[in-house]
Coordinates of C-alpha atoms and ligand atoms in Angstrom, one line a residue:
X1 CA 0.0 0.0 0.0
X2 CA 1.0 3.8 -0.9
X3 CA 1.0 6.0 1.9
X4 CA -1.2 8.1 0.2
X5 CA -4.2 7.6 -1.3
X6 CA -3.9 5.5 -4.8
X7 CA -6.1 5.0 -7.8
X8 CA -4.9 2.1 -9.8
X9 CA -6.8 2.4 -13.3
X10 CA -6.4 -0.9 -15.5
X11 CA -6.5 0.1 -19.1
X12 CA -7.4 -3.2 -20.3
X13 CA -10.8 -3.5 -18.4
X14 CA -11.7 -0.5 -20.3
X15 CA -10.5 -1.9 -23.8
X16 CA -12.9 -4.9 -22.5
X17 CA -16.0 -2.4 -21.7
X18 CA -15.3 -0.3 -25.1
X19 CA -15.3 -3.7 -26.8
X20 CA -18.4 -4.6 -25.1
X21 CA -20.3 -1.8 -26.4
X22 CA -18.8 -1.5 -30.0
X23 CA -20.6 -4.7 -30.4
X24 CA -23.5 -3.7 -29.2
X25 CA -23.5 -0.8 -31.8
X26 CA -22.0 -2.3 -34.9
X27 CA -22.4 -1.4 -37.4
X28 CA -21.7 2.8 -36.0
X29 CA -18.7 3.6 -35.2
X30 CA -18.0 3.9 -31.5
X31 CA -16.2 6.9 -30.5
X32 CA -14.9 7.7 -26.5
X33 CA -16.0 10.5 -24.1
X34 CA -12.6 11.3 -22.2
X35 CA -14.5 14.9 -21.5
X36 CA -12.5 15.4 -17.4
X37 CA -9.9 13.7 -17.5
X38 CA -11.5 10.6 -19.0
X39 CA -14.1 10.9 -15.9
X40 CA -10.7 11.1 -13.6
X41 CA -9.2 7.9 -14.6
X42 CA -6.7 9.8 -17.0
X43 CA -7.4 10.6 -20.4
X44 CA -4.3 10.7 -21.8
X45 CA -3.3 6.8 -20.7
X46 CA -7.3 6.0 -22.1
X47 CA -7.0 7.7 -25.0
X48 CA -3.3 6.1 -26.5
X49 CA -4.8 2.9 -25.4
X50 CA -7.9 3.1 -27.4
X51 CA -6.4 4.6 -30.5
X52 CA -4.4 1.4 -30.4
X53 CA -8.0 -0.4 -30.3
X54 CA -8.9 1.6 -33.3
X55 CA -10.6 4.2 -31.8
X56 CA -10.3 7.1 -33.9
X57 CA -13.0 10.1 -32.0
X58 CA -12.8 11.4 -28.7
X59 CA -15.1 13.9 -27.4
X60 CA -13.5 16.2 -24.9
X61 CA -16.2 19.0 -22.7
X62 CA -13.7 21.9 -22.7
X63 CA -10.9 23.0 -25.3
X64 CA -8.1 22.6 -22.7
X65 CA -8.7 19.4 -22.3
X66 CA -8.7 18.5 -26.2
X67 CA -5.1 20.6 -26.7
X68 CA -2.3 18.3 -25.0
X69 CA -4.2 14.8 -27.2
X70 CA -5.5 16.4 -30.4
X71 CA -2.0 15.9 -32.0
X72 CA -1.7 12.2 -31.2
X73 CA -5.4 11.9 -32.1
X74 CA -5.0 13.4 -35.3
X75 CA -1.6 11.7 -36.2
X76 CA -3.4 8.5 -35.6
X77 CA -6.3 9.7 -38.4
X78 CA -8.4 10.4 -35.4
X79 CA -10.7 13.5 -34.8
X80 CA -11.0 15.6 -31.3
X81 CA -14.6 17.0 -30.9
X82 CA -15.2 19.7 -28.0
X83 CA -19.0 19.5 -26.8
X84 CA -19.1 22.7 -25.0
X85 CA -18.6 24.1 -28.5
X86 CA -16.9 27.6 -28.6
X87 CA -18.3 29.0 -25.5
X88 CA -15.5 31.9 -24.5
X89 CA -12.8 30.3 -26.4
X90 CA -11.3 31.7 -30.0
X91 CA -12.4 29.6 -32.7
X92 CA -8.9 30.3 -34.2
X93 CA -7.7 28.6 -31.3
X94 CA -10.0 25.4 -32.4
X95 CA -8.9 25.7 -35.4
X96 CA -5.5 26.0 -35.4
X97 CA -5.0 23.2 -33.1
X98 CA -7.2 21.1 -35.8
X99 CA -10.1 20.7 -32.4
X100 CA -13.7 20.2 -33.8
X101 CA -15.8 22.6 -31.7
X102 CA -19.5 21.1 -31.2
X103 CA -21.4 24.4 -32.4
X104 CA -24.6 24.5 -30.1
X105 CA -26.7 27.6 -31.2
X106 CA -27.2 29.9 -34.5
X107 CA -25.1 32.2 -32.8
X108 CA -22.1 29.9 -32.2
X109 CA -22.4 28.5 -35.6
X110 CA -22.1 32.5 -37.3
X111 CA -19.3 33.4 -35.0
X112 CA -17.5 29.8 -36.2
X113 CA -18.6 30.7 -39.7
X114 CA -17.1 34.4 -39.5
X115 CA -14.3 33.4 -37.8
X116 CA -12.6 30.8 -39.5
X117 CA -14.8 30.4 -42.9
X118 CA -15.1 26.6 -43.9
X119 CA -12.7 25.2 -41.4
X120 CA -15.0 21.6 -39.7
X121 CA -17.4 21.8 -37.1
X122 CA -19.5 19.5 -35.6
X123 CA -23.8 21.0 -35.1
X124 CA -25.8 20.0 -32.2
X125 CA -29.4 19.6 -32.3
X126 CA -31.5 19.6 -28.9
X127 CA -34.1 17.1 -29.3
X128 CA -36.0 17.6 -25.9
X129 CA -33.0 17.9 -23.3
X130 CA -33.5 21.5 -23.1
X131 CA -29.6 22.0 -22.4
X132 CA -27.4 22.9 -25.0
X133 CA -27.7 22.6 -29.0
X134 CA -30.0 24.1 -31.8
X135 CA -33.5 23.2 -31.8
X136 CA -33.8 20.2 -34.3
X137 CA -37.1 21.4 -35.9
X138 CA -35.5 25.1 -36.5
X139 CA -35.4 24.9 -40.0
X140 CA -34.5 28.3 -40.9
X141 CA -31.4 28.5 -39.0
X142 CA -30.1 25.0 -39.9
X143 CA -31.3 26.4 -43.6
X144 CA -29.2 29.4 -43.0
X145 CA -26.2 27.8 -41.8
X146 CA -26.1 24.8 -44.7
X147 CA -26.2 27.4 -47.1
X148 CA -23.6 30.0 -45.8
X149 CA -20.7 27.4 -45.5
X150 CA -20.6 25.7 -42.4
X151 CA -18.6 22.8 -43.4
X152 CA -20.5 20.0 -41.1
X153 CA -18.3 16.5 -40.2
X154 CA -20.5 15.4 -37.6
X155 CA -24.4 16.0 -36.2
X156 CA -25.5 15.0 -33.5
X157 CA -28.2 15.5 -30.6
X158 CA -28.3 14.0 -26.7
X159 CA -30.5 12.1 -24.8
X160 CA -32.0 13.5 -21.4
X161 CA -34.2 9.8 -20.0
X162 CA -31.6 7.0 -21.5
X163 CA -31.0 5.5 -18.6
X164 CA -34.5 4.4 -17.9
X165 CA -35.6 2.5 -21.3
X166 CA -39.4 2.4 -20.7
X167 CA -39.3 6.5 -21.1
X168 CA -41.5 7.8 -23.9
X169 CA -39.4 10.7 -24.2
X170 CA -36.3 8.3 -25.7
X171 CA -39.2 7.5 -28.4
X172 CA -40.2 11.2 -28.9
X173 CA -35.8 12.3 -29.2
X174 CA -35.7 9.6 -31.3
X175 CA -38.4 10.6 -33.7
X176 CA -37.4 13.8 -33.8
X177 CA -33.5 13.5 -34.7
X178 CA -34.5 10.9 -37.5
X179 CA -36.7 13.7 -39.2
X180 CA -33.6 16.4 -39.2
X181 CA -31.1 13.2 -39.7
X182 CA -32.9 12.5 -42.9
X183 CA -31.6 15.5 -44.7
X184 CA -27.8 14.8 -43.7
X185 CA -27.6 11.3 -44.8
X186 CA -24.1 11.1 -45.6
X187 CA -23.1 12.7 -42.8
X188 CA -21.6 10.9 -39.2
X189 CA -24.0 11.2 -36.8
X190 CA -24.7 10.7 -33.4
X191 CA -27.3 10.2 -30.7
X192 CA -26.5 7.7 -27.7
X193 CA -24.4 8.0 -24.7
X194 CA -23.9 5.3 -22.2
X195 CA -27.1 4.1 -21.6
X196 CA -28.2 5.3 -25.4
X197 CA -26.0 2.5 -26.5
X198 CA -28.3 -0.6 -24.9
X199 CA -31.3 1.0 -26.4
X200 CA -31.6 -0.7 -29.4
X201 CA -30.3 -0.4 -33.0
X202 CA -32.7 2.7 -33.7
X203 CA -30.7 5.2 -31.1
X204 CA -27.2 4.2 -32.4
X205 CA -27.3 5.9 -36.2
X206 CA -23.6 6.3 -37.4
X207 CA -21.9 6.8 -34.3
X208 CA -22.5 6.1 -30.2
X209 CA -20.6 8.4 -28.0
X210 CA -20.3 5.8 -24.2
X211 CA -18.4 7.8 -21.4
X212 CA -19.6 6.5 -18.1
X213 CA -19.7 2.5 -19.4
X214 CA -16.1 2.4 -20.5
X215 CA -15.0 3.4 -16.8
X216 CA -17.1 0.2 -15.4
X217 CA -20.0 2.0 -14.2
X218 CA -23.5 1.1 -14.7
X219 CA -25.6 3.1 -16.9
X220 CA -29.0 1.7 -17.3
X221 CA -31.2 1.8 -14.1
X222 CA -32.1 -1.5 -12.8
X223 CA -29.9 -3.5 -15.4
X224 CA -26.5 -4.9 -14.6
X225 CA -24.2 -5.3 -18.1
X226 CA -21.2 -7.3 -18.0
X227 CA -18.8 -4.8 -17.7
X228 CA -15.4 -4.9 -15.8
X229 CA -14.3 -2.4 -12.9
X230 CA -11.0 -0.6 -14.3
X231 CA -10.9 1.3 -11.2
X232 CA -9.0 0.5 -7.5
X233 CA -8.9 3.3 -5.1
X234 CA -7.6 2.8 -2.3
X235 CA -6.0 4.7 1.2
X236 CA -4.0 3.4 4.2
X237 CA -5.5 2.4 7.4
X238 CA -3.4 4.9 10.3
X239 CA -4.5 3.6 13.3
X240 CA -6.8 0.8 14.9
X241 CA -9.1 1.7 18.3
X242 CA -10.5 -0.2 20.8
X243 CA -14.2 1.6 21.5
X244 CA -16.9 1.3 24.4
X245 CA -20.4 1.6 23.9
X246 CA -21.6 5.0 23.8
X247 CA -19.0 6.5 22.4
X248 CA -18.5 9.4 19.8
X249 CA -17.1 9.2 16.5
X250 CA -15.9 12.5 14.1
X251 CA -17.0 16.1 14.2
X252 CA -20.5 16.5 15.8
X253 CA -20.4 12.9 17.0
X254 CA -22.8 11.8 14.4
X255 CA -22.4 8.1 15.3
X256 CA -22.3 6.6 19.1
X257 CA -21.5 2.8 19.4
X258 CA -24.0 0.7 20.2
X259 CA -21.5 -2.1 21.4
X260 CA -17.8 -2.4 22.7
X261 CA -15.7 -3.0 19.0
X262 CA -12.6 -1.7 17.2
X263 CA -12.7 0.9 13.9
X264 CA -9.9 2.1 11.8
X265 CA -9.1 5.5 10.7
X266 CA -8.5 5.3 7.0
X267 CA -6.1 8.4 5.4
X268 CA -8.3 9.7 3.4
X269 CA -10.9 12.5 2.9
X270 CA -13.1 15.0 1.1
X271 CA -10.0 16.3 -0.2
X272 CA -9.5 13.1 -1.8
X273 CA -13.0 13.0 -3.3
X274 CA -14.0 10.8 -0.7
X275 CA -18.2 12.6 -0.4
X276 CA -19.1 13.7 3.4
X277 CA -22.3 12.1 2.1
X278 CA -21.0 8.8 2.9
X279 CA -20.5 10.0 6.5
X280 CA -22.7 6.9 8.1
X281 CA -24.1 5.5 4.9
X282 CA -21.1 4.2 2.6
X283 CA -18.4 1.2 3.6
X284 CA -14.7 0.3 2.9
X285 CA -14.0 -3.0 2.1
X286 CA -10.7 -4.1 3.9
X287 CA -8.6 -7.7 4.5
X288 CA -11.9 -9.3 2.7
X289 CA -14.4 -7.7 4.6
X290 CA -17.4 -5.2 3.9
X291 CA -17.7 -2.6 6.9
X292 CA -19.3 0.4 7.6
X293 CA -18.1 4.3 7.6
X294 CA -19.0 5.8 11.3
X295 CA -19.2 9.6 11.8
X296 CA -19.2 12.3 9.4
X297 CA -16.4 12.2 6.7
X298 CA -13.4 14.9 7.5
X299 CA -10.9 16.8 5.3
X300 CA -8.6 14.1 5.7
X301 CA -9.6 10.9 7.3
X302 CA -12.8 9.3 8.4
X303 CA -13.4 5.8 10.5
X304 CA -14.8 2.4 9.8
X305 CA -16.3 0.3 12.2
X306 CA -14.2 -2.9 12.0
X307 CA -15.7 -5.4 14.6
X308 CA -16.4 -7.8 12.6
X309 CA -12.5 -8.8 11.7
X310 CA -11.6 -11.6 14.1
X311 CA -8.1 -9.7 14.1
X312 CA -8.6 -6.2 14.0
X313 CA -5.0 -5.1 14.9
X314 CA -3.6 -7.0 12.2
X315 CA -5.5 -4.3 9.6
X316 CA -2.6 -1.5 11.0
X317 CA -1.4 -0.1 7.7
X318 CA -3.5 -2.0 5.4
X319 CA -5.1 -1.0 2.5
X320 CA -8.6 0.2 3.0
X321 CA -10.9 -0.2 -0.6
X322 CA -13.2 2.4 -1.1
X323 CA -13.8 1.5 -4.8
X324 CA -13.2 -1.5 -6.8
X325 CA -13.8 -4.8 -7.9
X326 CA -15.4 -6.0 -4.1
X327 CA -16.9 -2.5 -3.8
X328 CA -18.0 -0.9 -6.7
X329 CA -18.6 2.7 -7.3
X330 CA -22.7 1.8 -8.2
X331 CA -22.7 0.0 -4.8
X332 CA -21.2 2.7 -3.1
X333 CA -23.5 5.3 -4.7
X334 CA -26.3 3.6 -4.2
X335 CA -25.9 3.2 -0.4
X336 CA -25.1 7.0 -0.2
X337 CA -27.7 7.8 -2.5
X338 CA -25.1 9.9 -4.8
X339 CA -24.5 9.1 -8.1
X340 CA -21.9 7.3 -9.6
X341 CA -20.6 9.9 -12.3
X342 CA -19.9 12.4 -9.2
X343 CA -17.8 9.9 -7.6
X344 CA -15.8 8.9 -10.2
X345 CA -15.1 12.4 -11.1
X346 CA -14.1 13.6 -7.7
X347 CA -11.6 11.1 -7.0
X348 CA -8.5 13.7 -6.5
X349 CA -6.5 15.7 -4.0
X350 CA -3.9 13.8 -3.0
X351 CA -4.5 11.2 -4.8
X352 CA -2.0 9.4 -7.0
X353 CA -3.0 7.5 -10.0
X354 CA -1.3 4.9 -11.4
X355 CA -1.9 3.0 -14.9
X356 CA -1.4 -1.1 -15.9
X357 CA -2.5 -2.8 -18.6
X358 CA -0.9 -2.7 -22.2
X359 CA -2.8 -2.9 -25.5
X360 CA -3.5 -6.3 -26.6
X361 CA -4.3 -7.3 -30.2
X362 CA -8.1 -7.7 -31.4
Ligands
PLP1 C1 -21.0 13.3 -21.2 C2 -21.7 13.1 -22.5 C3 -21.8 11.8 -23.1 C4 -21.3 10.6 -22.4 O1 -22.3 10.2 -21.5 P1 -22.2 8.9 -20.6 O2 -23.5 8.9 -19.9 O3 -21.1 9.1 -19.6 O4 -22.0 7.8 -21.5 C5 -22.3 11.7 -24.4 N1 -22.8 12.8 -25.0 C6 -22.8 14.1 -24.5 C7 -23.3 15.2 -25.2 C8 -22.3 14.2 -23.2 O5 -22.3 15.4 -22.6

């Protein structure tokens, strides 16, 4: 065990989850969302690993985040996409750095059009999310912009109720997008994220864009896909207690013992990403056990209740799990009642990441 808290990423269980879902979608294309830091497991590590799976688009949220990869991308025959679109940033800087800015209004699509003439953009229609993009059934605009140059290389629009199938409103997107995608049929396009993907052939048109599935997470409500965990985080246990019934635990004393028992005060914290909501609701999984957080989560530490360990002394400087194979981050959400793209993407601070796994043939 590190000292400090460590997230061990395994590259290969995410080639095994994007090759999971690129069969699912074949015939499209299936691109990767690395958007933050490829949802914290490292996006520059991801992204080398699935060009060498023949991955060839990445969709990235800010500009920033596209720069330090769009040259490997690109070398590869690849194509960076940025799906905040312009937003404060100079589309000369998109440009020049050969980053495909997902244009989300009339407006963006002028200034892009102004700026930099024909260079490629990518169009985003809203279909009912009511979040970013241009309304699909605007056709004066999208008339506007096809005919004063906008040189398009991909379309796409988002879905706001994928991960609950049943909802009529993936039904009513759906029907909408195929009436605009009619009039772009030679162009990529895409519709499905994560939970899009396991829709059904309809959703996936030319190209699905997964984010949360490749990182082992569960995206469909209620349905458990074969997917493997590519995630271990994990922080040292500092000291082991011997409690009486009644006492405290943490700031505020949110938890008094109801027995005699031992905890262990694990190095981590907020800092880390660890969420004060799993102050009395989460667990850790240490030495093969399953046991529950005590007391609020601090800056830099919280305690686990280890009782049940027939040897709880001999967990001094252990490694406590908080997410991983025996403990997922979908378990761990659930029982805090968070959700697992927010604890992905917070796992930080201190915390040092390390990559294994190599890129294996097809
Ligand atoms: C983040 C994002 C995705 C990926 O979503 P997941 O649910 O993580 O698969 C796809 N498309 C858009 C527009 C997004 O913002």
């Amino acid at each position: 065990m590190q000292p400090c808290p460590t997230l061990t990423v395994d590259l290969d269980a995410i080639t095994a989850n994007y090759r999971l879902i690129r069969k699912t979608v074949s015939p499209a294309n299936c691109a990767a969302v690395i958007k933050a830091n490829a949802y914290g497991l490292g996006a520059e590590a991801i992204c080398r690993h699935l060009l060498a799976e023949q991955c060839n688009t990445f969709f990235f949220a800010h500009l920033p985040e596209a720069l330090p990869l769009t040259k490997l991308i690109n070398a590869a025959g690849g194509q960076a996409l940025v799906l905040n679109g312009l937003g404060l940033y100079a589309s000369r800087d998109f440009a020049a750095a050969g980053v495909i800015p997902v244009l989300n209004s009339l407006a963006e699509a002028r200034q892009w059009i102004g700026d930099v003439g024909d260079a490629p953009a990518a169009l985003h229609l809203d279909t009912g999310m009511n979040r970013l993009g241009l309304p699909a059934d605007d056709d004066s605009s999208i008339l506007e912009l096809t005919n004063n140059g906008l040189k398009l290389v991909h379309l796409m629009s988002h879905l706001a109720c994928a991960d609950q199938p049943e909802r009529e409103e993936n039904q009513t997107q759906l029907r909408r997008f195929q009436a605009r995608a009619a009039q772009f049929d030679d162009m990529p396009i895409s519709m499905t994220n994560s939970a899009g993907c396991f829709l059904g052939a309809a959703w996936q048109f030319a190209m699905a864009r997964p984010g949360l599935a490749l990182y082992g997470a569960q995206p469909v409500i209620g349905k458990s896909l074969p997917l493997q965990i590519p995630y271990r985080f994990e922080a040292p246990v500092l000291q082991i207690r011997q409690f009486n019934k009644g006492d405290g635990f943490g700031y505020a004393g949110t938890h008094k013992a109801a027995t005699d028992g031992y905890s262990a005060t694990i190095g981590a914290g907020y800092t880390d990403g660890i969420p004060r909501g799993f102050s009395n609701t989460a667990h850790v999984w240490i030495d093969g056990l399953k046991m529950p957080i005590i007391g609020r989560v601090s800056m830099d530490s919280f305690v686990a209740d280890i009782s049940a360990h027939s040897h709880p002394h001999s967990l001094y400087h252990q490694a406590a799990l908080i997410y991983g194979q025996e403990l997922t981050i979908d378990e761990q959400a659930a029982s805090a009642g968070l959700s697992s793209y927010e604890l992905l993407t917070r796992i930080g601070g201190r915390t040092i990441t390390r990559h294994v796994g190599f890129p294996t043939a097809n």
